[in-house]
Coordinates of C-alpha atoms and ligand atoms in Angstrom, one line a residue:
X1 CA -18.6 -194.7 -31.9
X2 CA -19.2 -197.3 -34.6
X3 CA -21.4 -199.5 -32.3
X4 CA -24.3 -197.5 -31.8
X5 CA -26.1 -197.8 -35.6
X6 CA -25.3 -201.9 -34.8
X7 CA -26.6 -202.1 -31.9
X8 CA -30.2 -200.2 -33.2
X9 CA -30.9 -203.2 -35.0
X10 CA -31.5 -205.6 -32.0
X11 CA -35.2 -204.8 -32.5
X12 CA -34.6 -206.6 -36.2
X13 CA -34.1 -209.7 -34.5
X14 CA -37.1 -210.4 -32.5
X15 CA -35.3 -214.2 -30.9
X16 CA -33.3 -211.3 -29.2
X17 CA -36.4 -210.5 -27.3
X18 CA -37.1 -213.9 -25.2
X19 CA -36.9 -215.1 -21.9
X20 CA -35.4 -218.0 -21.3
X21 CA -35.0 -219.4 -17.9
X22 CA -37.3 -215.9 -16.7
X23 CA -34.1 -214.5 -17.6
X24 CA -34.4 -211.2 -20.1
X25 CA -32.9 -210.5 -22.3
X26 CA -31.8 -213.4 -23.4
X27 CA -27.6 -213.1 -24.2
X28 CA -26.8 -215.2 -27.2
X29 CA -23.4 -215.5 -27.6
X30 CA -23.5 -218.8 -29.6
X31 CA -23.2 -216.9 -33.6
X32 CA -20.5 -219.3 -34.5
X33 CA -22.5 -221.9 -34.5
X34 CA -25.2 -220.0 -36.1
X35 CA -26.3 -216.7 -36.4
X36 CA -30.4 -215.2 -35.4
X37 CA -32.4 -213.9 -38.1
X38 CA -33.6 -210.2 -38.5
X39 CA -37.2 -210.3 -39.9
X40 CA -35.9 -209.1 -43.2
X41 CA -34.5 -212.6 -44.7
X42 CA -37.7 -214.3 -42.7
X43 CA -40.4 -212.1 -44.0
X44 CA -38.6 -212.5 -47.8
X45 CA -38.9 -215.7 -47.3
X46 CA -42.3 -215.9 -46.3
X47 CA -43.5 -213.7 -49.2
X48 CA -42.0 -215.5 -51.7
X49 CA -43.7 -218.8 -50.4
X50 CA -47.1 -216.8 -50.2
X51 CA -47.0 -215.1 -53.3
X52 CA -44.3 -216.4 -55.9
X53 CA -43.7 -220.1 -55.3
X54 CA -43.1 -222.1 -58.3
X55 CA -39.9 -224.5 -59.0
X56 CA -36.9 -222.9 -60.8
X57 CA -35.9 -223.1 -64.8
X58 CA -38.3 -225.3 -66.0
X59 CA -42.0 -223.3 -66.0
X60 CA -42.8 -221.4 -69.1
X61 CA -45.7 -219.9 -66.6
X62 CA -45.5 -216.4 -64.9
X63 CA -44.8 -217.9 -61.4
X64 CA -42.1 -220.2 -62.1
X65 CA -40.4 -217.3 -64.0
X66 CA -40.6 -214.9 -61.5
X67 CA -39.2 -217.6 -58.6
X68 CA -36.1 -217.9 -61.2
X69 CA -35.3 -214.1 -61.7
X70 CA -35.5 -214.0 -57.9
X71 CA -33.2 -217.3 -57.6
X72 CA -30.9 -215.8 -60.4
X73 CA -30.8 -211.9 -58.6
X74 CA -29.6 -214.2 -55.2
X75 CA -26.5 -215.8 -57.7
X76 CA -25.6 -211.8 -58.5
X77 CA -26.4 -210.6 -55.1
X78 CA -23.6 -213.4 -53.8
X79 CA -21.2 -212.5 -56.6
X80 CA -21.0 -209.0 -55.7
X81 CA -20.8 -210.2 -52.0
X82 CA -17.5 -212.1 -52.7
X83 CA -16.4 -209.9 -55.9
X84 CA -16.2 -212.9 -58.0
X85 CA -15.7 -212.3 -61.8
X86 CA -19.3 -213.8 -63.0
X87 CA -22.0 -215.5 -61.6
X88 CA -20.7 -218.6 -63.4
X89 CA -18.4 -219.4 -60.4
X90 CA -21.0 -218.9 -57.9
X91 CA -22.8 -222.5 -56.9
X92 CA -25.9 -222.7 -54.2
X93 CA -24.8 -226.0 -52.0
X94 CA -26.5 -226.7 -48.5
X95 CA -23.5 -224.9 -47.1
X96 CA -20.0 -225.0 -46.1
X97 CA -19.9 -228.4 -45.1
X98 CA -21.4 -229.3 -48.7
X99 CA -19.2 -227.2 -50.2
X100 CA -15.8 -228.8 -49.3
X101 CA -17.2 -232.4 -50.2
X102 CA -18.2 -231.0 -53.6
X103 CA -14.5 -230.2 -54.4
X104 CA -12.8 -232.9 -52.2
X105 CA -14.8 -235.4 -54.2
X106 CA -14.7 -233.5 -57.5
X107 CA -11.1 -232.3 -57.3
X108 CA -10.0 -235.2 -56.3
X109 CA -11.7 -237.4 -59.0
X110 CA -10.2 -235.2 -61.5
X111 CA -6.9 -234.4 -60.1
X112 CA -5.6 -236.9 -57.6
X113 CA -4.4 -240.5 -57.1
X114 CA -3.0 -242.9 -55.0
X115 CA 0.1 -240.8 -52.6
X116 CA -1.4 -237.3 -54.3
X117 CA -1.3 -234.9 -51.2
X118 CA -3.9 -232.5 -49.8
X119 CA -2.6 -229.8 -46.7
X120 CA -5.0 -229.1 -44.2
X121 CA -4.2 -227.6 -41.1
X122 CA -4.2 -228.6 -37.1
X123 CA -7.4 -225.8 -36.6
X124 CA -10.0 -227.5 -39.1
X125 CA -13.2 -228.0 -38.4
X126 CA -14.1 -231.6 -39.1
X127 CA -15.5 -231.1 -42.1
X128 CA -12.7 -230.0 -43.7
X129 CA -11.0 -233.0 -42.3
X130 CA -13.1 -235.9 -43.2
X131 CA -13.7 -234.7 -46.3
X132 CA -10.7 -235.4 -47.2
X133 CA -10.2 -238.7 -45.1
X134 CA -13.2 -240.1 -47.5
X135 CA -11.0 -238.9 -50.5
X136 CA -8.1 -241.0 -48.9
X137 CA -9.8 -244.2 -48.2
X138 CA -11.6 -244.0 -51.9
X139 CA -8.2 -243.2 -53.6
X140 CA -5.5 -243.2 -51.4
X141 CA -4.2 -239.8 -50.9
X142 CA -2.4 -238.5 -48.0
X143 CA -3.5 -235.7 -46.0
X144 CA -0.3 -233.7 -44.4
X145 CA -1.2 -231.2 -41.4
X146 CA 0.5 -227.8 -40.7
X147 CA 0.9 -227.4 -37.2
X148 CA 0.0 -224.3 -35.3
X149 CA 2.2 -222.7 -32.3
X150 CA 0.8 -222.8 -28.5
X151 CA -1.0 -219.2 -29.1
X152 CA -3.0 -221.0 -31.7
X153 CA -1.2 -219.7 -34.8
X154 CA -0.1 -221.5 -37.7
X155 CA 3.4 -222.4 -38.2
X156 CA 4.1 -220.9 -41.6
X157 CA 7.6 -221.8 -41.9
X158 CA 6.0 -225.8 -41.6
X159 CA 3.1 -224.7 -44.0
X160 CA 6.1 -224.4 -46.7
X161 CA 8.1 -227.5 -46.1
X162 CA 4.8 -229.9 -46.7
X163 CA 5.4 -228.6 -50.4
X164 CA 6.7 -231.3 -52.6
X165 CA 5.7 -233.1 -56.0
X166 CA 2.7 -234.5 -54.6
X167 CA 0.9 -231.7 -53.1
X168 CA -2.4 -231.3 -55.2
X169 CA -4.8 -229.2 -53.0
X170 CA -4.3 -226.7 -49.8
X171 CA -7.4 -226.9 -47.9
X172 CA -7.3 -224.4 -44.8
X173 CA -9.9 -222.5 -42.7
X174 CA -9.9 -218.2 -42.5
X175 CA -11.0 -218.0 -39.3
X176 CA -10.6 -220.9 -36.4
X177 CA -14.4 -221.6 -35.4
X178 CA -12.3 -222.3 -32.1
X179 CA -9.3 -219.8 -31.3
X180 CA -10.6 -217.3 -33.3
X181 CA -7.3 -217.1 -35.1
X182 CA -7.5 -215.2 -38.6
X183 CA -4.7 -216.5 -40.5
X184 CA -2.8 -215.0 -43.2
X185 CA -5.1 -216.4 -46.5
X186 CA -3.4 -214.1 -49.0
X187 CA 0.5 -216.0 -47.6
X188 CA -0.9 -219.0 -48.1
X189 CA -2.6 -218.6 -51.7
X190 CA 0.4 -217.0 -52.6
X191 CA 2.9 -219.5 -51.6
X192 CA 0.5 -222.2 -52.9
X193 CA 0.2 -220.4 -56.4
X194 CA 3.9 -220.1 -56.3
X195 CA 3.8 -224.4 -56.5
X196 CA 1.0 -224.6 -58.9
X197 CA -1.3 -225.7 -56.2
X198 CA -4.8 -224.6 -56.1
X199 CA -6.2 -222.9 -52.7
X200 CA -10.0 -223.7 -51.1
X201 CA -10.3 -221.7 -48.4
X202 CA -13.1 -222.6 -46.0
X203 CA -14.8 -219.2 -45.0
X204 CA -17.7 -220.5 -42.6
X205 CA -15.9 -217.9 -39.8
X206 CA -15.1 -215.5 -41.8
X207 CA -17.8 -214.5 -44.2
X208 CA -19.8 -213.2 -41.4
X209 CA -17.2 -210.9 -39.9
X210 CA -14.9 -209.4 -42.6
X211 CA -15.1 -208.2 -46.1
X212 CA -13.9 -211.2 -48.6
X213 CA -12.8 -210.0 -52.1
X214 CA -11.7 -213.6 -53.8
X215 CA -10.1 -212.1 -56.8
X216 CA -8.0 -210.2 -54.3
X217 CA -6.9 -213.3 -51.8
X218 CA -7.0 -215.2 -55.4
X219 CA -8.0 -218.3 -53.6
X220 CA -9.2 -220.7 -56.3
X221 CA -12.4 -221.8 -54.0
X222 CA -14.5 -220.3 -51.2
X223 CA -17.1 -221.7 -49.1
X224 CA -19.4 -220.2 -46.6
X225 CA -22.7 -220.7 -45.1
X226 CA -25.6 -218.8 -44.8
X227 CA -27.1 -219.5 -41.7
X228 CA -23.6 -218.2 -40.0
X229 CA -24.5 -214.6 -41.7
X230 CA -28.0 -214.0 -40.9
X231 CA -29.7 -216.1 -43.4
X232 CA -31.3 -219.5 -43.2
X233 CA -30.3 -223.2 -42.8
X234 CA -29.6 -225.1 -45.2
X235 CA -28.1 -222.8 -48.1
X236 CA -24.1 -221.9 -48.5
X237 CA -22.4 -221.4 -51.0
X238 CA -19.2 -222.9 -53.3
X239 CA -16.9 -220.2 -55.2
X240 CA -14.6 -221.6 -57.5
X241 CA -12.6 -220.4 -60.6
X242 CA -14.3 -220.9 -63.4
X243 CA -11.0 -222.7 -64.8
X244 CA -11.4 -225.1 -62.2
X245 CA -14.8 -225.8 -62.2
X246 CA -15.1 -226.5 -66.0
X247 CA -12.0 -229.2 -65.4
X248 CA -13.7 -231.1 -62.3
X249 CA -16.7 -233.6 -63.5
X250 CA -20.2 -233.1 -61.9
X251 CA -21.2 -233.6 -58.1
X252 CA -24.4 -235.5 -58.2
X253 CA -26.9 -236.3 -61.1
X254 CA -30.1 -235.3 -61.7
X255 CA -32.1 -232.8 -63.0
X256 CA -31.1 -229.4 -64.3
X257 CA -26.8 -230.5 -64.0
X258 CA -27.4 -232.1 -67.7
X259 CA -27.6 -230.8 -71.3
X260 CA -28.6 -233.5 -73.0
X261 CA -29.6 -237.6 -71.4
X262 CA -29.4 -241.2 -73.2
X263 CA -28.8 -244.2 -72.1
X264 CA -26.0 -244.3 -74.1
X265 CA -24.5 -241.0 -73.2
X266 CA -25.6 -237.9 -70.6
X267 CA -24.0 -234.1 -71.2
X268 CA -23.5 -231.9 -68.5
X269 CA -25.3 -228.4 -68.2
X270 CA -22.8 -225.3 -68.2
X271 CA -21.5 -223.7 -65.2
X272 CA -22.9 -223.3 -62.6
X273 CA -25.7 -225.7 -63.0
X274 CA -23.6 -228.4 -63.9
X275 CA -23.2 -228.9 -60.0
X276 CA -26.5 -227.7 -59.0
X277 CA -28.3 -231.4 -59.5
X278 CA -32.4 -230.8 -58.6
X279 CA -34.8 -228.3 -57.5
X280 CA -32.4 -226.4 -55.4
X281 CA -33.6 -224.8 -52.6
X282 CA -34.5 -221.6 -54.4
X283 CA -36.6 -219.8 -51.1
X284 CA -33.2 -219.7 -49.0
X285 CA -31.7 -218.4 -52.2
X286 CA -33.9 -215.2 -51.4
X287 CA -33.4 -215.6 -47.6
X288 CA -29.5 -215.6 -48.1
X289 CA -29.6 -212.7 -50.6
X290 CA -31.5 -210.5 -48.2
X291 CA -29.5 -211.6 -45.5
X292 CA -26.4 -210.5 -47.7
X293 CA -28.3 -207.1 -48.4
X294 CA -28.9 -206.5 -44.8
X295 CA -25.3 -206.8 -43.9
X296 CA -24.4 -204.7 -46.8
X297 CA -26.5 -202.3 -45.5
X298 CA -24.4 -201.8 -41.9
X299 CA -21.6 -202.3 -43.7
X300 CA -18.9 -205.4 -43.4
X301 CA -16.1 -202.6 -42.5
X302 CA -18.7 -201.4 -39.6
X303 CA -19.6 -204.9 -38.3
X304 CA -15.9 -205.4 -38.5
X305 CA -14.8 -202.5 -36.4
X306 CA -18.2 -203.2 -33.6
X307 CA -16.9 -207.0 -33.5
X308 CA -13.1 -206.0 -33.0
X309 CA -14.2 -204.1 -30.6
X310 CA -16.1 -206.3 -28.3
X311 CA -13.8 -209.3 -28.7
X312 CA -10.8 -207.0 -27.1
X313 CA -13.4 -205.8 -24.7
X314 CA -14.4 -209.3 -23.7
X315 CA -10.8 -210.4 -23.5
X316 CA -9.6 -207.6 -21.2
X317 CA -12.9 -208.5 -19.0
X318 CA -12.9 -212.3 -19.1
X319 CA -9.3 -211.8 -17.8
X320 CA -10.7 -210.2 -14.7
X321 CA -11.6 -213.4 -13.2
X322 CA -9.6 -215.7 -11.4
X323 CA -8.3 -218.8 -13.5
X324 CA -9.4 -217.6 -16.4
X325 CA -7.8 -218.8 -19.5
X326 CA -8.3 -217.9 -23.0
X327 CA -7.2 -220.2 -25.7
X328 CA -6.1 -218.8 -29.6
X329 CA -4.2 -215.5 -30.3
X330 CA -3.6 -211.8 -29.0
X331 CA -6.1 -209.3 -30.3
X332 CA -4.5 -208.2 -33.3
X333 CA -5.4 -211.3 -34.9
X334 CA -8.4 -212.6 -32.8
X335 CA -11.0 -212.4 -34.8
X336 CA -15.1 -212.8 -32.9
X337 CA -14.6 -216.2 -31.4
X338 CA -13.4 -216.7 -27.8
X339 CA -13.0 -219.9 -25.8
X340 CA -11.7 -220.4 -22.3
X341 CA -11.5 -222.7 -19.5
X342 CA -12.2 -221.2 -15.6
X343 CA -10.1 -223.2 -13.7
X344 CA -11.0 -226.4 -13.2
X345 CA -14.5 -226.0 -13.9
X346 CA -15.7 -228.9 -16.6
X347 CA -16.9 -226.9 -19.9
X348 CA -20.3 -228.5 -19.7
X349 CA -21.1 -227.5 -16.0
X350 CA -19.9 -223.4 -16.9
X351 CA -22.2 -223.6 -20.0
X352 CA -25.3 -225.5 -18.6
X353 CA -25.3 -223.2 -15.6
X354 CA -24.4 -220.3 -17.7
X355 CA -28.0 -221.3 -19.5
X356 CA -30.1 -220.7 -16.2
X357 CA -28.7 -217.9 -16.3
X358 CA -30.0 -216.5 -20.1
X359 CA -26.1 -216.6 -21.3
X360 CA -26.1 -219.5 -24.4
X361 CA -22.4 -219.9 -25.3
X362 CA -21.1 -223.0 -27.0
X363 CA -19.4 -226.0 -25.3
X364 CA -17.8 -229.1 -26.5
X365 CA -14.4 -230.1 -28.8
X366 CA -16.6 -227.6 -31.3
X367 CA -16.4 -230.0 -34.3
X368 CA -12.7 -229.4 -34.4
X369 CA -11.0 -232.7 -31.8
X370 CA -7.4 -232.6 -33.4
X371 CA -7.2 -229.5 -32.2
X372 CA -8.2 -230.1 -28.9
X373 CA -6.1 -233.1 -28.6
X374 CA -3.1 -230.9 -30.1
X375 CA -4.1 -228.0 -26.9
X376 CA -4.1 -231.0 -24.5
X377 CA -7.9 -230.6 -23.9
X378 CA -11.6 -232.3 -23.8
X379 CA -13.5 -229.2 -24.9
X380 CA -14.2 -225.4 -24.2
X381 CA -16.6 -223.0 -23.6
X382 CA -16.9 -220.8 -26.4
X383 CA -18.3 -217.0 -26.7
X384 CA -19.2 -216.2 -29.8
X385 CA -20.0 -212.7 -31.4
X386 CA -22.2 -211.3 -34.0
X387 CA -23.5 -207.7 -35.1
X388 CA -26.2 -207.3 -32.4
X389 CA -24.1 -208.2 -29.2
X390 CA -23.3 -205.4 -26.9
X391 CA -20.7 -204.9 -24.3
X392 CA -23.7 -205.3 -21.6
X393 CA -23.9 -208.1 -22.9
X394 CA -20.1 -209.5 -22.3
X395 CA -20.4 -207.7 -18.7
X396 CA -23.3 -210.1 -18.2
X397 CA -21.4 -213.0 -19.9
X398 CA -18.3 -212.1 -17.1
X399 CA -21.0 -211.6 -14.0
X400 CA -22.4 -215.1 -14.6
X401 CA -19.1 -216.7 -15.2
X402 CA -17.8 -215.4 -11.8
X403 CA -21.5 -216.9 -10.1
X404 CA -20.2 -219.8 -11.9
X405 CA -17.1 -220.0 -10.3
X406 CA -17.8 -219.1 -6.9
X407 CA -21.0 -222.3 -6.9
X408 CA -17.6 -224.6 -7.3
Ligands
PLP1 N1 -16.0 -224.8 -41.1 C1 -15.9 -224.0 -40.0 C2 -14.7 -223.2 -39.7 C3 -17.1 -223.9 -39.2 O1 -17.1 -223.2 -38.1 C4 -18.2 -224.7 -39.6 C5 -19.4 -224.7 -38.7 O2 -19.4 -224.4 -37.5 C6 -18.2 -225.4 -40.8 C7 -17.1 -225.5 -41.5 C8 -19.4 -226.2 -41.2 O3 -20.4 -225.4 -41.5 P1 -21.9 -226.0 -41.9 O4 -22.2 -226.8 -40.7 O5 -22.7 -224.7 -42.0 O6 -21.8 -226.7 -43.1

């Protein structure tokens, strides 16, 4: 019942209309990666370049001032997106990847030494990894891993033995951009709270897909992107307590992050320009806005429900076909990611014939090679969902998998 006002808005995505290979329509099931974009976001974008274009903050003139209450409506529009307590806490960055280098390197300036530990977990995506590596080789700190069970879960019992005197930071993805695993963000702020630690959760896979309330996970940072929820490239987004953010010192310098500048002595603009250094990219602003407006709109509970849906529909199907095997968790806590292996089929020959055939899934280690190294494995291939997929769709994703199959 709840898919059919979701599915109308195919025709708001006209990507969704190509043919590719003389195959139509095209099936893109590659939204983890990134999502398309319905003409609202494009055509907001395109007006504002026509008609409003000026840089941010600094023009007394009618243009520039009309580009900033449009940048400044975005901040709100994301701060009611994520219920966070004031706009303050709400900082543009290029996205998530951005977003957890601002605090590794910021955070751990601050806060962290030489032995100082950070907990990540055995599902990252690399750049919630690395981040953290650079942290370690410029200050020495030790990055300790939960570990997750063979179903892709993690091992919560683990997650609260790497507590000791040293833990600083928990670092941990909502959603697995591989297994599809949500896992349990309100346990692990809790039981990080319950140490004093402070929680960033990375929400590149989950923003898209479920409603986020941060006061009510009370993580202490959030980070999405916006080209993973309809909007463009190149904007995301860094939440962070304001009592954390006022203790960590500035990201980069520049423009608009200071208050006052000598040579003698620079000081720092107040939240949250203080990490917004140069003429931010105040266009995608509007883009990402809209795209948060849009999905408002269907409603996160009702994309939610459509997503749920197909993901147990897919599963139920994929398992139709012989040596099929689906990495990551049950259904109950699957969230719009699936990736499998057919046999012995390599990854890169089921995706690149799956292409001829219209069907763009994802293939690869998926930016995330502990974890394949911890499921014993080179890569996947990786369906993806998103708002505007259909279960014709997934029937067609299952009909070229098993032409896949039977070519080897
Ligand atoms: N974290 C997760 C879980 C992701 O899936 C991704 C992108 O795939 C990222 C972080 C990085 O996002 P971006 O490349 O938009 O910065």
């Amino acid at each position: 019942m709840q898919t059919m006002p979701i599915i109308q808005k195919r025709d708001d995505f006209p990507i969704l209309q190509k043919v590719i290979y003389g195959k139509y329509p095209l099936v893109y099931l590659d939204n983890a990666a990134t999502t398309q974009k319905p003409r609202q976001v494009v055509e907001a974008m395109t007006e504002e370049y026509y008609n409003v274009n000026a840089n941010v903050h600094r023009g007394v003139h009618f243009l520039s001032q009309k580009a900033t209450e449009l940048h400044e409506a975005s901040r709100e529009t994301v701060r009611r997106f994520l219920n966070a307590r004031s706009t303050s806490e709400i900082i543009f960055t290029r996205g998530t990847t951005e977003s957890i280098n601002l605090v590794a390197s910021c955070f751990g300036q601050a806060f962290m030494k030489a032995g100082d530990e950070v907990i990540v977990s055995e599902m990252e995506h690399h750049s919630n990894i690395v981040s953290w590596q650079l942290m370690q080789e410029r200050l020495g700190i030790r990055l300790r891993v939960v570990p997750i069970t063979d179903d892709g879960r993690l091992v919560m019992d683990e997650y609260v033995k790497l507590f000791n005197e040293r833990t600083r930071i928990v670092s941990i993805t909502h959603v697995s951009n591989v297994l599809g695993t949500v896992n349990p963000v309100k346990d692990i702020v809790r039981i990080a709270h319950e140490h004093n630690v402070p929680v960033l959760i990375d929400g590149a896979q989950s923003s898209p897909h479920m409603k986020v309330d941060v006061q009510e996970l009370g993580c202490d940072f959030y980070a999405f992107s916006g080209h993973k929820i309809y909007g463009p490239t190149g904007i995301g987004v860094l939440y962070g307590k304001e009592e954390w953010l006022d203790r960590i010192p500035p990201y980069m310098g520049g423009g608009e992050m200071i208050k006052n500048v000598s040579f003698e002595r620079t000081t720092f603009n107040a939240l949250p320009y203080k990490f917004e250094a140069g003429t931010p990219d105040y266009v995608a602003t509007t883009g990402l806005a809209k795209a948060l407006d849009y999905v408002n709109a269907i409603g996160l509970d009702a994309i939610e429900a459509h997503e749920r849906d197909l993901t147990a529909y897919a599963m139920q199907r994929l398992m139709e076909v012989d040596g099929m095997h689906i990495y990551g968790p049950g259904i109950e806590e699957h969230d719009a990611v699936i990736s499998f292996q057919v046999g012995n089929i390599h990854h890169l020959d089921m995706g690149t014939l799956l292409d001829r055939l219209g069907i763009a899934v994802r293939t690869g280690h998926h930016c995330a090679e502990p974890l394949m190294r911890r499921l014993g494995i080179e890569g996947t291939c990786r369906a993806s969902f998103a708002l505007y997929n259909t279960r014709e769709e997934v029937d067609a994703l299952v009909e070229g998998i098993r032409r896949v199959s039977q070519m080897f």
